[in-house]
mmCIF file with all atom_site columns, C-alpha atoms in Angstrom:
data_model
loop_
_atom_site.group_PDB
_atom_site.id
_atom_site.type_symbol
_atom_site.label_atom_id
_atom_site.label_alt_id
_atom_site.label_comp_id
_atom_site.label_asym_id
_atom_site.label_entity_id
_atom_site.label_seq_id
_atom_site.pdbx_PDB_ins_code
_atom_site.Cartn_x
_atom_site.Cartn_y
_atom_site.Cartn_z
_atom_site.occupancy
_atom_site.B_iso_or_equiv
_atom_site.pdbx_formal_charge
_atom_site.auth_seq_id
_atom_site.auth_comp_id
_atom_site.auth_asym_id
_atom_site.auth_atom_id
_atom_site.pdbx_PDB_model_num
ATOM 1   C CA . MET G 1 1   ? 228.562 103.382 67.845  1.00 59.00 ? 1   MET G CA 1
ATOM 2   C CA . THR G 1 2   ? 228.805 104.811 71.356  1.00 79.00 ? 2   THR G CA 1
ATOM 3   C CA . ALA G 1 3   ? 227.407 108.283 71.824  1.00 87.00 ? 3   ALA G CA 1
ATOM 4   C CA . THR G 1 4   ? 229.308 111.024 73.600  1.00 94.00 ? 4   THR G CA 1
ATOM 5   C CA . PHE G 1 5   ? 227.880 112.702 76.666  1.00 96.00 ? 5   PHE G CA 1
ATOM 6   C CA . GLN G 1 6   ? 227.279 115.868 74.642  1.00 96.00 ? 6   GLN G CA 1
ATOM 7   C CA . GLU G 1 7   ? 225.332 113.892 72.025  1.00 96.00 ? 7   GLU G CA 1
ATOM 8   C CA . LEU G 1 8   ? 223.152 112.397 74.775  1.00 97.00 ? 8   LEU G CA 1
ATOM 9   C CA . LEU G 1 9   ? 222.522 115.871 76.213  1.00 97.00 ? 9   LEU G CA 1
ATOM 10  C CA . ASN G 1 10  ? 221.570 117.250 72.799  1.00 96.00 ? 10  ASN G CA 1
ATOM 11  C CA . LYS G 1 11  ? 219.176 114.330 72.243  1.00 97.00 ? 11  LYS G CA 1
ATOM 12  C CA . TYR G 1 12  ? 217.668 114.915 75.703  1.00 97.00 ? 12  TYR G CA 1
ATOM 13  C CA . ALA G 1 13  ? 217.207 118.633 75.003  1.00 97.00 ? 13  ALA G CA 1
ATOM 14  C CA . ASP G 1 14  ? 215.454 117.875 71.706  1.00 96.00 ? 14  ASP G CA 1
ATOM 15  C CA . ARG G 1 15  ? 213.165 115.282 73.343  1.00 96.00 ? 15  ARG G CA 1
ATOM 16  C CA . LEU G 1 16  ? 212.423 117.634 76.219  1.00 96.00 ? 16  LEU G CA 1
ATOM 17  C CA . ARG G 1 17  ? 211.513 120.491 73.881  1.00 96.00 ? 17  ARG G CA 1
ATOM 18  C CA . GLU G 1 18  ? 209.269 118.280 71.761  1.00 95.00 ? 18  GLU G CA 1
ATOM 19  C CA . SER G 1 19  ? 207.456 116.794 74.736  1.00 95.00 ? 19  SER G CA 1
ATOM 20  C CA . THR G 1 20  ? 206.871 120.109 76.526  1.00 94.00 ? 20  THR G CA 1
ATOM 21  C CA . ILE G 1 21  ? 205.400 121.964 73.541  1.00 93.00 ? 21  ILE G CA 1
ATOM 22  C CA . GLY G 1 22  ? 202.550 119.471 73.298  1.00 87.00 ? 22  GLY G CA 1
ATOM 23  C CA . PRO G 1 23  ? 199.486 118.914 75.439  1.00 91.00 ? 23  PRO G CA 1
ATOM 24  C CA . GLY G 1 24  ? 199.506 117.241 78.838  1.00 91.00 ? 24  GLY G CA 1
ATOM 25  C CA . GLN G 1 25  ? 200.468 117.871 82.426  1.00 94.00 ? 25  GLN G CA 1
ATOM 26  C CA . PRO G 1 26  ? 203.883 119.577 82.739  1.00 93.00 ? 26  PRO G CA 1
ATOM 27  C CA . GLU G 1 27  ? 205.367 116.944 85.074  1.00 94.00 ? 27  GLU G CA 1
ATOM 28  C CA . ALA G 1 28  ? 204.184 114.108 82.848  1.00 95.00 ? 28  ALA G CA 1
ATOM 29  C CA . GLN G 1 29  ? 205.652 115.837 79.778  1.00 96.00 ? 29  GLN G CA 1
ATOM 30  C CA . ILE G 1 30  ? 209.211 115.491 81.087  1.00 97.00 ? 30  ILE G CA 1
ATOM 31  C CA . SER G 1 31  ? 208.795 111.850 82.136  1.00 97.00 ? 31  SER G CA 1
ATOM 32  C CA . GLN G 1 32  ? 209.834 110.152 78.909  1.00 97.00 ? 32  GLN G CA 1
ATOM 33  C CA . PRO G 1 33  ? 212.834 112.403 78.117  1.00 98.00 ? 33  PRO G CA 1
ATOM 34  C CA . VAL G 1 34  ? 214.207 111.964 81.662  1.00 98.00 ? 34  VAL G CA 1
ATOM 35  C CA . ALA G 1 35  ? 213.722 108.182 81.573  1.00 98.00 ? 35  ALA G CA 1
ATOM 36  C CA . GLU G 1 36  ? 215.373 107.914 78.160  1.00 98.00 ? 36  GLU G CA 1
ATOM 37  C CA . LEU G 1 37  ? 218.346 110.063 79.234  1.00 98.00 ? 37  LEU G CA 1
ATOM 38  C CA . ILE G 1 38  ? 218.991 107.815 82.249  1.00 98.00 ? 38  ILE G CA 1
ATOM 39  C CA . GLU G 1 39  ? 218.672 104.635 80.167  1.00 98.00 ? 39  GLU G CA 1
ATOM 40  C CA . ASP G 1 40  ? 220.822 106.007 77.319  1.00 97.00 ? 40  ASP G CA 1
ATOM 41  C CA . PHE G 1 41  ? 223.511 107.321 79.696  1.00 97.00 ? 41  PHE G CA 1
ATOM 42  C CA . SER G 1 42  ? 223.730 103.974 81.478  1.00 97.00 ? 42  SER G CA 1
ATOM 43  C CA . GLN G 1 43  ? 223.993 101.959 78.300  1.00 97.00 ? 43  GLN G CA 1
ATOM 44  C CA . GLU G 1 44  ? 226.063 104.278 76.116  1.00 96.00 ? 44  GLU G CA 1
ATOM 45  C CA . LEU G 1 45  ? 228.524 105.680 78.650  1.00 96.00 ? 45  LEU G CA 1
ATOM 46  C CA . MET G 1 46  ? 228.608 103.082 81.413  1.00 96.00 ? 46  MET G CA 1
ATOM 47  C CA . GLY G 1 47  ? 228.071 99.881  79.443  1.00 95.00 ? 47  GLY G CA 1
ATOM 48  C CA . THR G 1 48  ? 225.306 98.674  81.731  1.00 95.00 ? 48  THR G CA 1
ATOM 49  C CA . VAL G 1 49  ? 221.538 98.513  81.552  1.00 96.00 ? 49  VAL G CA 1
ATOM 50  C CA . ALA G 1 50  ? 219.355 100.760 83.688  1.00 97.00 ? 50  ALA G CA 1
ATOM 51  C CA . THR G 1 51  ? 215.686 99.889  83.544  1.00 97.00 ? 51  THR G CA 1
ATOM 52  C CA . ILE G 1 52  ? 213.057 102.430 84.501  1.00 97.00 ? 52  ILE G CA 1
ATOM 53  C CA . HIS G 1 53  ? 210.019 101.259 86.452  1.00 96.00 ? 53  HIS G CA 1
ATOM 54  C CA . ARG G 1 54  ? 207.157 103.722 86.903  1.00 95.00 ? 54  ARG G CA 1
ATOM 55  C CA . GLU G 1 55  ? 205.846 104.699 90.353  1.00 93.00 ? 55  GLU G CA 1
ATOM 56  C CA . VAL G 1 56  ? 207.839 102.293 92.501  1.00 90.00 ? 56  VAL G CA 1
ATOM 57  C CA . PRO G 1 57  ? 206.877 102.637 96.176  1.00 85.00 ? 57  PRO G CA 1
ATOM 58  C CA . PHE G 1 58  ? 209.619 103.147 98.718  1.00 86.00 ? 58  PHE G CA 1
ATOM 59  C CA . ASP G 1 59  ? 209.798 101.459 102.104 1.00 79.00 ? 59  ASP G CA 1
ATOM 60  C CA . ASP G 1 60  ? 206.287 101.148 103.557 1.00 79.00 ? 60  ASP G CA 1
ATOM 61  C CA . GLY G 1 61  ? 204.656 102.526 100.409 1.00 77.00 ? 61  GLY G CA 1
ATOM 62  C CA . SER G 1 62  ? 203.824 105.917 101.934 1.00 82.00 ? 62  SER G CA 1
ATOM 63  C CA . VAL G 1 63  ? 205.754 107.577 99.118  1.00 88.00 ? 63  VAL G CA 1
ATOM 64  C CA . ARG G 1 64  ? 205.806 106.560 95.469  1.00 92.00 ? 64  ARG G CA 1
ATOM 65  C CA . PRO G 1 65  ? 208.459 108.403 93.448  1.00 95.00 ? 65  PRO G CA 1
ATOM 66  C CA . ASP G 1 66  ? 207.889 108.659 89.707  1.00 96.00 ? 66  ASP G CA 1
ATOM 67  C CA . PHE G 1 67  ? 210.553 106.060 88.862  1.00 96.00 ? 67  PHE G CA 1
ATOM 68  C CA . GLY G 1 68  ? 212.498 103.266 90.432  1.00 96.00 ? 68  GLY G CA 1
ATOM 69  C CA . VAL G 1 69  ? 215.727 102.588 88.558  1.00 97.00 ? 69  VAL G CA 1
ATOM 70  C CA . ARG G 1 70  ? 216.985 99.021  88.364  1.00 95.00 ? 70  ARG G CA 1
ATOM 71  C CA . VAL G 1 71  ? 220.640 98.279  87.658  1.00 95.00 ? 71  VAL G CA 1
ATOM 72  C CA . LYS G 1 72  ? 222.054 94.748  87.874  1.00 90.00 ? 72  LYS G CA 1
ATOM 73  C CA . GLN G 1 73  ? 218.681 93.362  88.963  1.00 89.00 ? 73  GLN G CA 1
ATOM 74  C CA . LEU G 1 74  ? 218.382 95.682  91.989  1.00 89.00 ? 74  LEU G CA 1
ATOM 75  C CA . ILE G 1 75  ? 216.530 98.953  92.495  1.00 92.00 ? 75  ILE G CA 1
ATOM 76  C CA . THR G 1 76  ? 219.495 101.275 92.886  1.00 93.00 ? 76  THR G CA 1
ATOM 77  C CA . GLY G 1 77  ? 217.590 104.540 93.226  1.00 96.00 ? 77  GLY G CA 1
ATOM 78  C CA . HIS G 1 78  ? 214.442 106.539 92.686  1.00 97.00 ? 78  HIS G CA 1
ATOM 79  C CA . VAL G 1 79  ? 213.634 109.579 90.550  1.00 98.00 ? 79  VAL G CA 1
ATOM 80  C CA . GLU G 1 80  ? 211.123 112.249 91.538  1.00 97.00 ? 80  GLU G CA 1
ATOM 81  C CA . LEU G 1 81  ? 209.897 114.578 88.804  1.00 97.00 ? 81  LEU G CA 1
ATOM 82  C CA . LYS G 1 82  ? 208.495 118.054 89.273  1.00 96.00 ? 82  LYS G CA 1
ATOM 83  C CA . ALA G 1 83  ? 206.861 120.278 86.686  1.00 95.00 ? 83  ALA G CA 1
ATOM 84  C CA . PRO G 1 84  ? 209.372 122.543 84.930  1.00 94.00 ? 84  PRO G CA 1
ATOM 85  C CA . GLY G 1 85  ? 210.003 125.636 87.027  1.00 93.00 ? 85  GLY G CA 1
ATOM 86  C CA . THR G 1 86  ? 208.973 124.005 90.319  1.00 95.00 ? 86  THR G CA 1
ATOM 87  C CA . SER G 1 87  ? 211.490 124.531 93.112  1.00 96.00 ? 87  SER G CA 1
ATOM 88  C CA . LEU G 1 88  ? 213.547 121.505 94.104  1.00 97.00 ? 88  LEU G CA 1
ATOM 89  C CA . ASP G 1 89  ? 214.712 123.209 97.301  1.00 96.00 ? 89  ASP G CA 1
ATOM 90  C CA . PRO G 1 90  ? 212.735 121.799 100.249 1.00 96.00 ? 90  PRO G CA 1
ATOM 91  C CA . ALA G 1 91  ? 213.490 124.970 102.247 1.00 95.00 ? 91  ALA G CA 1
ATOM 92  C CA . THR G 1 92  ? 211.204 126.906 99.888  1.00 96.00 ? 92  THR G CA 1
ATOM 93  C CA . TYR G 1 93  ? 208.150 124.689 100.408 1.00 96.00 ? 93  TYR G CA 1
ATOM 94  C CA . ALA G 1 94  ? 205.274 126.094 102.483 1.00 95.00 ? 94  ALA G CA 1
ATOM 95  C CA . LYS G 1 95  ? 204.947 123.850 105.545 1.00 94.00 ? 95  LYS G CA 1
ATOM 96  C CA . THR G 1 96  ? 201.492 122.547 104.676 1.00 95.00 ? 96  THR G CA 1
ATOM 97  C CA . SER G 1 97  ? 201.989 122.276 100.906 1.00 95.00 ? 97  SER G CA 1
ATOM 98  C CA . HIS G 1 98  ? 201.881 119.020 98.965  1.00 94.00 ? 98  HIS G CA 1
ATOM 99  C CA . ASN G 1 99  ? 205.588 119.354 98.136  1.00 94.00 ? 99  ASN G CA 1
ATOM 100 C CA . ALA G 1 100 ? 206.549 119.829 101.803 1.00 96.00 ? 100 ALA G CA 1
ATOM 101 C CA . LYS G 1 101 ? 204.511 116.829 102.911 1.00 95.00 ? 101 LYS G CA 1
ATOM 102 C CA . GLN G 1 102 ? 205.909 114.730 100.085 1.00 95.00 ? 102 GLN G CA 1
ATOM 103 C CA . TRP G 1 103 ? 209.476 115.813 100.905 1.00 96.00 ? 103 TRP G CA 1
ATOM 104 C CA . GLN G 1 104 ? 209.049 114.573 104.492 1.00 95.00 ? 104 GLN G CA 1
ATOM 105 C CA . ARG G 1 105 ? 208.693 111.089 102.991 1.00 94.00 ? 105 ARG G CA 1
ATOM 106 C CA . LEU G 1 106 ? 211.143 111.456 100.086 1.00 96.00 ? 106 LEU G CA 1
ATOM 107 C CA . LYS G 1 107 ? 214.021 112.562 102.317 1.00 95.00 ? 107 LYS G CA 1
ATOM 108 C CA . HIS G 1 108 ? 214.304 109.018 103.703 1.00 95.00 ? 108 HIS G CA 1
ATOM 109 C CA . ILE G 1 109 ? 215.212 107.570 100.306 1.00 95.00 ? 109 ILE G CA 1
ATOM 110 C CA . PRO G 1 110 ? 218.900 106.608 100.195 1.00 95.00 ? 110 PRO G CA 1
ATOM 111 C CA . ASN G 1 111 ? 219.464 107.519 96.531  1.00 97.00 ? 111 ASN G CA 1
ATOM 112 C CA . LEU G 1 112 ? 217.057 110.049 95.022  1.00 97.00 ? 112 LEU G CA 1
ATOM 113 C CA . LEU G 1 113 ? 217.440 111.993 91.796  1.00 98.00 ? 113 LEU G CA 1
ATOM 114 C CA . HIS G 1 114 ? 215.112 115.020 91.814  1.00 97.00 ? 114 HIS G CA 1
ATOM 115 C CA . THR G 1 115 ? 214.487 117.032 88.648  1.00 98.00 ? 115 THR G CA 1
ATOM 116 C CA . ASP G 1 116 ? 212.197 119.484 86.908  1.00 97.00 ? 116 ASP G CA 1
ATOM 117 C CA . GLY G 1 117 ? 213.916 118.802 83.575  1.00 96.00 ? 117 GLY G CA 1
ATOM 118 C CA . LYS G 1 118 ? 216.264 121.793 83.853  1.00 96.00 ? 118 LYS G CA 1
ATOM 119 C CA . GLU G 1 119 ? 217.608 121.448 87.392  1.00 97.00 ? 119 GLU G CA 1
ATOM 120 C CA . TRP G 1 120 ? 218.848 118.175 88.871  1.00 98.00 ? 120 TRP G CA 1
ATOM 121 C CA . ARG G 1 121 ? 219.664 117.335 92.491  1.00 98.00 ? 121 ARG G CA 1
ATOM 122 C CA . LEU G 1 122 ? 221.016 114.096 93.926  1.00 98.00 ? 122 LEU G CA 1
ATOM 123 C CA . TRP G 1 123 ? 219.958 113.358 97.499  1.00 98.00 ? 123 TRP G CA 1
ATOM 124 C CA . ARG G 1 124 ? 221.100 110.674 99.921  1.00 97.00 ? 124 ARG G CA 1
ATOM 125 C CA . TYR G 1 125 ? 218.825 110.399 102.944 1.00 96.00 ? 125 TYR G CA 1
ATOM 126 C CA . GLY G 1 126 ? 217.716 114.019 102.573 1.00 96.00 ? 126 GLY G CA 1
ATOM 127 C CA . GLU G 1 127 ? 221.229 115.470 102.153 1.00 96.00 ? 127 GLU G CA 1
ATOM 128 C CA . MET G 1 128 ? 222.235 116.910 98.794  1.00 97.00 ? 128 MET G CA 1
ATOM 129 C CA . VAL G 1 129 ? 225.283 115.032 97.481  1.00 95.00 ? 129 VAL G CA 1
ATOM 130 C CA . THR G 1 130 ? 226.837 117.818 95.408  1.00 88.00 ? 130 THR G CA 1
ATOM 131 C CA . GLU G 1 131 ? 227.511 121.356 96.570  1.00 88.00 ? 131 GLU G CA 1
ATOM 132 C CA . SER G 1 132 ? 225.195 122.729 93.930  1.00 93.00 ? 132 SER G CA 1
ATOM 133 C CA . PRO G 1 133 ? 222.482 121.374 91.633  1.00 96.00 ? 133 PRO G CA 1
ATOM 134 C CA . ALA G 1 134 ? 223.250 120.468 88.034  1.00 97.00 ? 134 ALA G CA 1
ATOM 135 C CA . ARG G 1 135 ? 221.516 122.771 85.554  1.00 95.00 ? 135 ARG G CA 1
ATOM 136 C CA . PHE G 1 136 ? 220.543 122.784 81.902  1.00 96.00 ? 136 PHE G CA 1
ATOM 137 C CA . HIS G 1 137 ? 221.402 126.287 80.743  1.00 94.00 ? 137 HIS G CA 1
ATOM 138 C CA . THR G 1 138 ? 218.461 127.379 78.651  1.00 92.00 ? 138 THR G CA 1
ATOM 139 C CA . ALA G 1 139 ? 216.075 130.260 79.112  1.00 89.00 ? 139 ALA G CA 1
ATOM 140 C CA . ASP G 1 140 ? 213.082 128.261 77.904  1.00 89.00 ? 140 ASP G CA 1
ATOM 141 C CA . ILE G 1 141 ? 212.893 124.495 77.397  1.00 91.00 ? 141 ILE G CA 1
ATOM 142 C CA . LYS G 1 142 ? 210.126 124.911 74.816  1.00 90.00 ? 142 LYS G CA 1
ATOM 143 C CA . LYS G 1 143 ? 212.263 127.191 72.626  1.00 91.00 ? 143 LYS G CA 1
ATOM 144 C CA . HIS G 1 144 ? 215.692 125.599 73.075  1.00 92.00 ? 144 HIS G CA 1
ATOM 145 C CA . ARG G 1 145 ? 217.638 124.932 69.886  1.00 91.00 ? 145 ARG G CA 1
ATOM 146 C CA . GLY G 1 146 ? 221.223 123.851 69.325  1.00 91.00 ? 146 GLY G CA 1
ATOM 147 C CA . ALA G 1 147 ? 223.758 122.293 71.666  1.00 93.00 ? 147 ALA G CA 1
ATOM 148 C CA . ALA G 1 148 ? 222.601 121.608 75.202  1.00 94.00 ? 148 ALA G CA 1
ATOM 149 C CA . GLU G 1 149 ? 224.788 123.217 77.848  1.00 95.00 ? 149 GLU G CA 1
ATOM 150 C CA . PHE G 1 150 ? 224.776 121.756 81.362  1.00 96.00 ? 150 PHE G CA 1
ATOM 151 C CA . THR G 1 151 ? 226.853 122.513 84.423  1.00 95.00 ? 151 THR G CA 1
ATOM 152 C CA . ALA G 1 152 ? 230.039 120.454 84.635  1.00 95.00 ? 152 ALA G CA 1
ATOM 153 C CA . ASN G 1 153 ? 228.779 118.387 87.586  1.00 96.00 ? 153 ASN G CA 1
ATOM 154 C CA . PHE G 1 154 ? 225.912 116.744 85.682  1.00 97.00 ? 154 PHE G CA 1
ATOM 155 C CA . GLU G 1 155 ? 227.767 113.746 84.249  1.00 97.00 ? 155 GLU G CA 1
ATOM 156 C CA . GLY G 1 156 ? 229.294 112.887 87.637  1.00 96.00 ? 156 GLY G CA 1
ATOM 157 C CA . MET G 1 157 ? 225.876 113.227 89.279  1.00 97.00 ? 157 MET G CA 1
ATOM 158 C CA . LEU G 1 158 ? 224.277 110.749 86.869  1.00 97.00 ? 158 LEU G CA 1
ATOM 159 C CA . ARG G 1 159 ? 227.183 108.349 87.280  1.00 97.00 ? 159 ARG G CA 1
ATOM 160 C CA . ALA G 1 160 ? 227.005 108.582 91.113  1.00 97.00 ? 160 ALA G CA 1
ATOM 161 C CA . PHE G 1 161 ? 223.257 107.941 91.006  1.00 97.00 ? 161 PHE G CA 1
ATOM 162 C CA . LEU G 1 162 ? 223.548 104.877 88.772  1.00 97.00 ? 162 LEU G CA 1
ATOM 163 C CA . THR G 1 163 ? 226.492 103.298 90.616  1.00 96.00 ? 163 THR G CA 1
ATOM 164 C CA . TRP G 1 164 ? 225.121 103.671 94.141  1.00 95.00 ? 164 TRP G CA 1
ATOM 165 C CA . GLU G 1 165 ? 224.733 100.415 96.007  1.00 85.00 ? 165 GLU G CA 1
ATOM 166 C CA . PRO G 1 166 ? 223.013 99.846  99.339  1.00 74.00 ? 166 PRO G CA 1
ATOM 167 C CA . SER G 1 167 ? 225.166 98.986  102.338 1.00 70.00 ? 167 SER G CA 1
ATOM 168 C CA . PRO G 1 168 ? 225.127 95.280  103.043 1.00 69.00 ? 168 PRO G CA 1
ATOM 169 C CA . ILE G 1 169 ? 223.238 94.133  106.124 1.00 69.00 ? 169 ILE G CA 1
ATOM 170 C CA . TYR G 1 170 ? 225.477 92.195  108.511 1.00 72.00 ? 170 TYR G CA 1
ATOM 171 C CA . THR G 1 171 ? 223.124 91.711  111.448 1.00 73.00 ? 171 THR G CA 1
ATOM 172 C CA . VAL G 1 172 ? 219.537 90.657  111.775 1.00 68.00 ? 172 VAL G CA 1
#
């Protein structure tokens, strides 16, 4: 039986709530629900397998996003997690903060999904792909019950992330 997108969102919301009400670091708490949503979406709605690999370095290894995502035997993108409530807008980072320094390296990634569990942004080489972030409409992840409501652009964002392919190299 193939799940609907709404069923996947509801499952994600339940997993997210359960993982965030327990002990542990906030960023780490959202890791499993985010990974499972990406894997489930790929398999259930796209008919392909996305495999999550933890802490896959990019380029020279100076940045190590939380996940590398492999589709069709190639790393097709990276996922960077932030603790729930952490800004995903690089313009808000203090110039000498950890997030600002990290963003200077992350912005070179060609296909980056950035999330705090509630807000999602898709970046290509430091430029946001959609006009606005996708959002999970809930006042509090830890108290959410019922159907999960997301902005309409979320499904397209996940699909764009998982179907991205690098440009072929024609010259040496």
